[in-house]
Short mmCIF file of C-alpha atoms in Angstrom, two decimals:
data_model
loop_
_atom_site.label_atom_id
_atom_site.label_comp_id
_atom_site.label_asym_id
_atom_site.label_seq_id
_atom_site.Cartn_x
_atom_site.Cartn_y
_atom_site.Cartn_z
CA UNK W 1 11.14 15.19 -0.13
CA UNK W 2 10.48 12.91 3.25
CA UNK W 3 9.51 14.83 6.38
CA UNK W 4 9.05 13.27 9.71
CA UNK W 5 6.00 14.49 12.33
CA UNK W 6 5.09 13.69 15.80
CA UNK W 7 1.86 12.01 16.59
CA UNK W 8 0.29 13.70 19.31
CA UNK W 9 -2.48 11.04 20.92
CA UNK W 10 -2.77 10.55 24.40
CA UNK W 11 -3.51 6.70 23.85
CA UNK W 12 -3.50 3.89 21.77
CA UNK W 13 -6.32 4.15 18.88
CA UNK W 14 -7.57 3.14 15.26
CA UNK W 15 -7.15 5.16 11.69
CA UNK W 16 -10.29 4.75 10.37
CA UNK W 17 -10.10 6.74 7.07
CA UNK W 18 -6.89 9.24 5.59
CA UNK W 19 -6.79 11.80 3.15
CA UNK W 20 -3.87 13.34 1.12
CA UNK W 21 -3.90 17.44 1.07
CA UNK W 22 -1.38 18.65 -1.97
CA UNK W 23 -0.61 21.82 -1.65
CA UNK W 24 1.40 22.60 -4.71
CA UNK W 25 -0.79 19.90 -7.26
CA UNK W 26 1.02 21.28 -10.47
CA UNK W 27 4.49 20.25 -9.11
CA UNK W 28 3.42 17.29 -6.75
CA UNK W 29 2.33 14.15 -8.26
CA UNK W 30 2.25 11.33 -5.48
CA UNK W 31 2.90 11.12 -1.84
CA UNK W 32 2.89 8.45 0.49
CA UNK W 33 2.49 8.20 4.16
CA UNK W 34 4.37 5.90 6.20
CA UNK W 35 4.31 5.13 10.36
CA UNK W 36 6.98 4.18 12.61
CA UNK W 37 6.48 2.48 16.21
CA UNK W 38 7.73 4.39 19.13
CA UNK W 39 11.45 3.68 19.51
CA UNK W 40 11.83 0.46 21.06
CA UNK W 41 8.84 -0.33 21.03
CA UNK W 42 8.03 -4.24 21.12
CA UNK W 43 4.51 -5.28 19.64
CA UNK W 44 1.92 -7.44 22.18
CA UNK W 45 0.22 -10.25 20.52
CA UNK W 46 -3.64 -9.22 20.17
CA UNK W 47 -6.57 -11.52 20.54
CA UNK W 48 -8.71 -12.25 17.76
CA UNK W 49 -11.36 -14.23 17.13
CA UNK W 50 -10.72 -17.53 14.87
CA UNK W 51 -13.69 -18.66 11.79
CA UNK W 52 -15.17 -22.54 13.35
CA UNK W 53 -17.18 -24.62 11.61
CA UNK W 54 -20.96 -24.42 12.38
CA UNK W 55 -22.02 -27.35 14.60
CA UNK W 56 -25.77 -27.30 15.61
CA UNK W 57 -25.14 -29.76 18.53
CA UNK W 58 -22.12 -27.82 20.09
CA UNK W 59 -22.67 -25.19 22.84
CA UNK W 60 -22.61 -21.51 22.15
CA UNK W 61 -19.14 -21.62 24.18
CA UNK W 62 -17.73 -24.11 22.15
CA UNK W 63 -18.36 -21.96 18.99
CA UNK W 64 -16.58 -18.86 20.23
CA UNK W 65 -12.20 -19.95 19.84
CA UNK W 66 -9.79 -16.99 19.86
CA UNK W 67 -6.30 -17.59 19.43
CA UNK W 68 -3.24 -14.73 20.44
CA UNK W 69 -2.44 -13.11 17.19
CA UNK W 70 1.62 -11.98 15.90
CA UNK W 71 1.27 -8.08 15.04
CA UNK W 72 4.08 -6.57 12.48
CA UNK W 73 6.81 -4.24 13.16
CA UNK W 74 7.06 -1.12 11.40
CA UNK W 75 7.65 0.69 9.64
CA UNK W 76 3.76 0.41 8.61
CA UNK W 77 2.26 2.09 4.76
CA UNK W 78 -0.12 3.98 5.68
CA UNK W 79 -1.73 5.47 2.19
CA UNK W 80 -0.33 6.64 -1.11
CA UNK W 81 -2.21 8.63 -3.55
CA UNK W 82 -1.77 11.67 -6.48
CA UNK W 83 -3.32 14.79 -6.80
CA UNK W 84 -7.37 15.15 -7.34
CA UNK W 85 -7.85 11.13 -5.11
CA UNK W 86 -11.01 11.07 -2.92
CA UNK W 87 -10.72 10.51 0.86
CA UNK W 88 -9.90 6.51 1.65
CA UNK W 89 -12.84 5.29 3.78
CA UNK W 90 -11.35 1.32 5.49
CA UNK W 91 -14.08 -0.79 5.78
CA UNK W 92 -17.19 -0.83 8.28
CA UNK W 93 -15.91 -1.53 11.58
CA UNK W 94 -12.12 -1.65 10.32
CA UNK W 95 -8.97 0.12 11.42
CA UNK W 96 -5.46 0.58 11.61
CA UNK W 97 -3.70 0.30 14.79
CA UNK W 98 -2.37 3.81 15.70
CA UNK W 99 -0.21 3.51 18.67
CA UNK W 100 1.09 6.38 20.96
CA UNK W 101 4.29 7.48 20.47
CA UNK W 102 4.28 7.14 17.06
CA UNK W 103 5.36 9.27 14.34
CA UNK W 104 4.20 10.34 10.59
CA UNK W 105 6.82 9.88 7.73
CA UNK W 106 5.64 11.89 4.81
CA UNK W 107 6.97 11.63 1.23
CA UNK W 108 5.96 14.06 -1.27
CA UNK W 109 7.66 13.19 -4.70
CA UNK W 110 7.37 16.30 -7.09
CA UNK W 111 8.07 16.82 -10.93
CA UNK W 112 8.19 19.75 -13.18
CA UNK W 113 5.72 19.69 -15.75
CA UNK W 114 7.23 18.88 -19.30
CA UNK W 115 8.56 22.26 -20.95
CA UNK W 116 8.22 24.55 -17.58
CA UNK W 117 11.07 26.55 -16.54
CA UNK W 118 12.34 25.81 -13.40
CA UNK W 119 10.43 27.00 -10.22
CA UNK W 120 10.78 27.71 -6.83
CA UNK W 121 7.94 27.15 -4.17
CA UNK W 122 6.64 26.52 -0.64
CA UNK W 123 4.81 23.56 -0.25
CA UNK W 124 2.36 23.03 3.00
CA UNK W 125 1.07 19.56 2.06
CA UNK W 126 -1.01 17.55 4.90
CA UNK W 127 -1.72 14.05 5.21
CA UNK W 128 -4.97 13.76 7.17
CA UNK W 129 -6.07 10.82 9.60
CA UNK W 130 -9.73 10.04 10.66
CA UNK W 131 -9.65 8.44 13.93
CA UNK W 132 -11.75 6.02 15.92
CA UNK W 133 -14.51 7.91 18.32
CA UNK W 134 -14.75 7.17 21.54
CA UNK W 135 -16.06 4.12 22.52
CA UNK W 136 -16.22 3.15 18.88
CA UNK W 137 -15.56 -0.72 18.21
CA UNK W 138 -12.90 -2.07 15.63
CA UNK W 139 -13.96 -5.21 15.32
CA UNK W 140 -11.50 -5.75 11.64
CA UNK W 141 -7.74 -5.28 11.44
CA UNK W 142 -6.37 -3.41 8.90
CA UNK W 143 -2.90 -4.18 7.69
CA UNK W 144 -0.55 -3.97 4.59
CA UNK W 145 2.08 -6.87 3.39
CA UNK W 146 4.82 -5.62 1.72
CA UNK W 147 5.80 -7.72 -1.18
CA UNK W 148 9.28 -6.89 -2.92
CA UNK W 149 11.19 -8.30 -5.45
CA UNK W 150 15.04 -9.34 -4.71
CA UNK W 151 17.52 -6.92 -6.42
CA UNK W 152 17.67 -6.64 -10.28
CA UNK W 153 19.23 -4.78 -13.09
CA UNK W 154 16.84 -3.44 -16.28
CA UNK W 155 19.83 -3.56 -19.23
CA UNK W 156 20.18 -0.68 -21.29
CA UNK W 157 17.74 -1.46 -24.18
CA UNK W 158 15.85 -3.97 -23.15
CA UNK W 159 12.06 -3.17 -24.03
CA UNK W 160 10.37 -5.94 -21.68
CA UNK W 161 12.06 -6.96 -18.51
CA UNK W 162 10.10 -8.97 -16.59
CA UNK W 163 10.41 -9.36 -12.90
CA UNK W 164 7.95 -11.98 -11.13
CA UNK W 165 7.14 -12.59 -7.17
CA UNK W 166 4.59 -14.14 -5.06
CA UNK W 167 3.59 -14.55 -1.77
CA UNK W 168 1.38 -17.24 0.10
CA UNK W 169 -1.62 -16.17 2.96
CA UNK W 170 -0.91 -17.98 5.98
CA UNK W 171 -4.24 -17.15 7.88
CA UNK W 172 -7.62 -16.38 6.63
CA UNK W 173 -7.96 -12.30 5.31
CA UNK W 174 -9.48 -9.79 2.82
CA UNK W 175 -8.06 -8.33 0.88
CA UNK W 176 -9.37 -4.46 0.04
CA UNK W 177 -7.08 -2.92 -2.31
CA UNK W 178 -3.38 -2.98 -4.19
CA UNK W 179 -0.46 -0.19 -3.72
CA UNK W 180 1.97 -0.71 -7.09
CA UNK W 181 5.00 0.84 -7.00
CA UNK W 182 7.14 -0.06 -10.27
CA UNK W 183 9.46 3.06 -10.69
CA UNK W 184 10.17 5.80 -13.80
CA UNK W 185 10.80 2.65 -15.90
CA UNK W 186 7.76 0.42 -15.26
CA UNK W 187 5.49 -1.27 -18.57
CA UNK W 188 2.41 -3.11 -17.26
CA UNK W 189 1.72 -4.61 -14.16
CA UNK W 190 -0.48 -8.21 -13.48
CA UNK W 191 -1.48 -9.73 -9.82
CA UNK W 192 -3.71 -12.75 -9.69
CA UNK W 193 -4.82 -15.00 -7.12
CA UNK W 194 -4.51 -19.04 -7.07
CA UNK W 195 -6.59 -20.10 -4.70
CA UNK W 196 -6.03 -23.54 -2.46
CA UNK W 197 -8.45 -25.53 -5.25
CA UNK W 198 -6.91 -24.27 -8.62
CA UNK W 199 -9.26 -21.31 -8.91
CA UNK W 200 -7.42 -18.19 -11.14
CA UNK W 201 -8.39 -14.67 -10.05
CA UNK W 202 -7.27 -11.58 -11.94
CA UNK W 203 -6.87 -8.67 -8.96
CA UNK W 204 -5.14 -6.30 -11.31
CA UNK W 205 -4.07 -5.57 -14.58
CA UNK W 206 -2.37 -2.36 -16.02
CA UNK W 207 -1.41 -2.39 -19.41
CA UNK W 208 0.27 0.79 -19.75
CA UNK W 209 1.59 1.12 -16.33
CA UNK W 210 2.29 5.28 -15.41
CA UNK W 211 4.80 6.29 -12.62
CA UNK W 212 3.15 9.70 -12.50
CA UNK W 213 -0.50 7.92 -11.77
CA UNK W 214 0.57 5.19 -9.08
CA UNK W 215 -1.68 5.54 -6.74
CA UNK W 216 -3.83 3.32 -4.23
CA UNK W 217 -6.25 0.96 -5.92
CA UNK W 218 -9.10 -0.07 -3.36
CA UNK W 219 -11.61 -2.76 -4.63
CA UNK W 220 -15.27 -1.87 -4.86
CA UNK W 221 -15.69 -5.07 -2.29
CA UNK W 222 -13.12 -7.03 -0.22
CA UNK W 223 -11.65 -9.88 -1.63
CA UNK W 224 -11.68 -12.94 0.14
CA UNK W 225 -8.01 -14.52 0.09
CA UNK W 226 -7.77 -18.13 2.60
CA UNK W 227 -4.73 -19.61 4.14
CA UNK W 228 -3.01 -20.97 1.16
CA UNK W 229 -3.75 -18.72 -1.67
CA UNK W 230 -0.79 -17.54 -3.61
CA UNK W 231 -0.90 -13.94 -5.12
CA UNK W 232 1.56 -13.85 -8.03
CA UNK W 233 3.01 -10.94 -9.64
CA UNK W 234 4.44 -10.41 -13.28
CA UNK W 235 5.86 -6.78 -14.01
CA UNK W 236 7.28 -6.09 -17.33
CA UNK W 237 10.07 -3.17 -17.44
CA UNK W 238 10.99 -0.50 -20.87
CA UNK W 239 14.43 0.74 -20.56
CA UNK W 240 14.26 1.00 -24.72
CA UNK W 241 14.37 4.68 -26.60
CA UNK W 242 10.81 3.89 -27.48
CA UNK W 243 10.29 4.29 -23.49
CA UNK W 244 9.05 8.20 -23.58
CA UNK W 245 9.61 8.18 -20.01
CA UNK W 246 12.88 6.59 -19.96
CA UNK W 247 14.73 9.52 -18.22
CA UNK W 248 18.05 8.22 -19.83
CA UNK W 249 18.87 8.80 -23.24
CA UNK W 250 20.84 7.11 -24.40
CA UNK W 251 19.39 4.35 -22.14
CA UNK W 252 21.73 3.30 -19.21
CA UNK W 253 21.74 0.54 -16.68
CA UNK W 254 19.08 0.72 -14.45
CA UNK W 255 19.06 -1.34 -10.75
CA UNK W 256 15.75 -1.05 -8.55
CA UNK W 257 15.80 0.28 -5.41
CA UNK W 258 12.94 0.76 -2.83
#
């Protein structure tokens, strides 16, 4: 279910920390947040400060280099996370660029628990945003990249589909935490990082990847990633009879979607 909200800020400001409120948490079990620009709206480059070497001879001046900085378009992910999550806290001095006009799309994905008779209910579910205080400085910018795979087709039967994408940093960031998405027919899940001199890091692995789990995964510290390092992901599919998810039985076709 995807319901739309107005955002009612009288300026420009930072999302410093969001919550998820399920209502309903026997019947809900994920929802994601997404925000959308004002209509028309075109984004303004925004000055940020650039990493220089250290030179001991060069004047303070000299060490200080900003450079005018391409933001995104939107629609922009916001949070996703399942029932019983803690509040997400962005890092010291770190937000997300919450502009006026904008507007809240909430999706709240529900399932009936195995065996339960079917049941109707109201749901109130809230998605809650902790925004800057006044005069409070964001001094880190908080984004999300949104890496998808081209279009595919799981074939009926086949226990270990494997679908594999990467993407390259083309400026110097952290990175603070993963949002898989994989779908009802999803096996295991691996992202590392190649960094510019060789160096292998494992961000993630799920071995037993569960659509009714797939939630935000923050890392207990940010992970440097510099211009050039590739993050590569391998995702293995079940559309077999031995999937005990597979919703299809017999299995069918399967094409991804979203």
């Amino acid at each position: 279910y995807t319901e739309n909200f107005a955002i009612e800020i009288e300026e420009d400001t930072w999302i410093t920390a969001y919550e998820f409120f399920p209502d309903n948490e026997k019947n809900i079990f994920r929802m994601t947040a997404l925000l959308h620009d004002p209509e028309g709206f075109v984004p303004a480059p925004l000055e940020v400060e650039m990493q220089v070497p250290y030179d001991p001879l060069a004047d303070e001046d000299e060490l200080e280099q900003t450079r005018m900085r391409e933001m995104p378009k939107g629609p922009h992910f916001a949070g996703k996370g399942v029932r019983g999550d803690d509040p997400v806290l962005l890092p010291p001095e770190g937000g997300r660029v919450l502009r006026k006009g904008s507007t809240l799309e909430l999706i709240v994905e529900y399932e009936r628990p195995m065996y339960a008779e079917p049941l109707e209910f109201t749901d109130t579910s809230k998605f809650g945003m902790f925004l800057a205080n006044e005069g409070e400085e964001i001094d880190v910018l908080v984004e999300s990249i949104r890496v998808e795979a081209d279009d595919f087709v799981v074939k009926a039967g086949d226990p270990n589909f494997e679908v594999a994408l990467s993407f390259t940093t083309e400026e110097n960031i952290h990175l603070i935490g993963l949002h898989p998405d994989l779908g009802v027919l999803g096996k295991n899940l691996l992202v590392n990082a190649t960094y510019p001199d060789g160096l292998v890091k494992t961000l993630m692995w799920l071995p037993e990847f569960k659509r009714q789990w797939t939630t935000s995964y923050y890392f207990a510290k940010p992970i440097a990633a510099p211009i050039g390092t590739r993050i590569d992901i391998v995702a293995h599919y079940d559309n077999s009879e031995d999937n005990w998810d597979n919703p299809n039985v017999p299995p069918k076709d399967v094409s991804s979607g979203p």
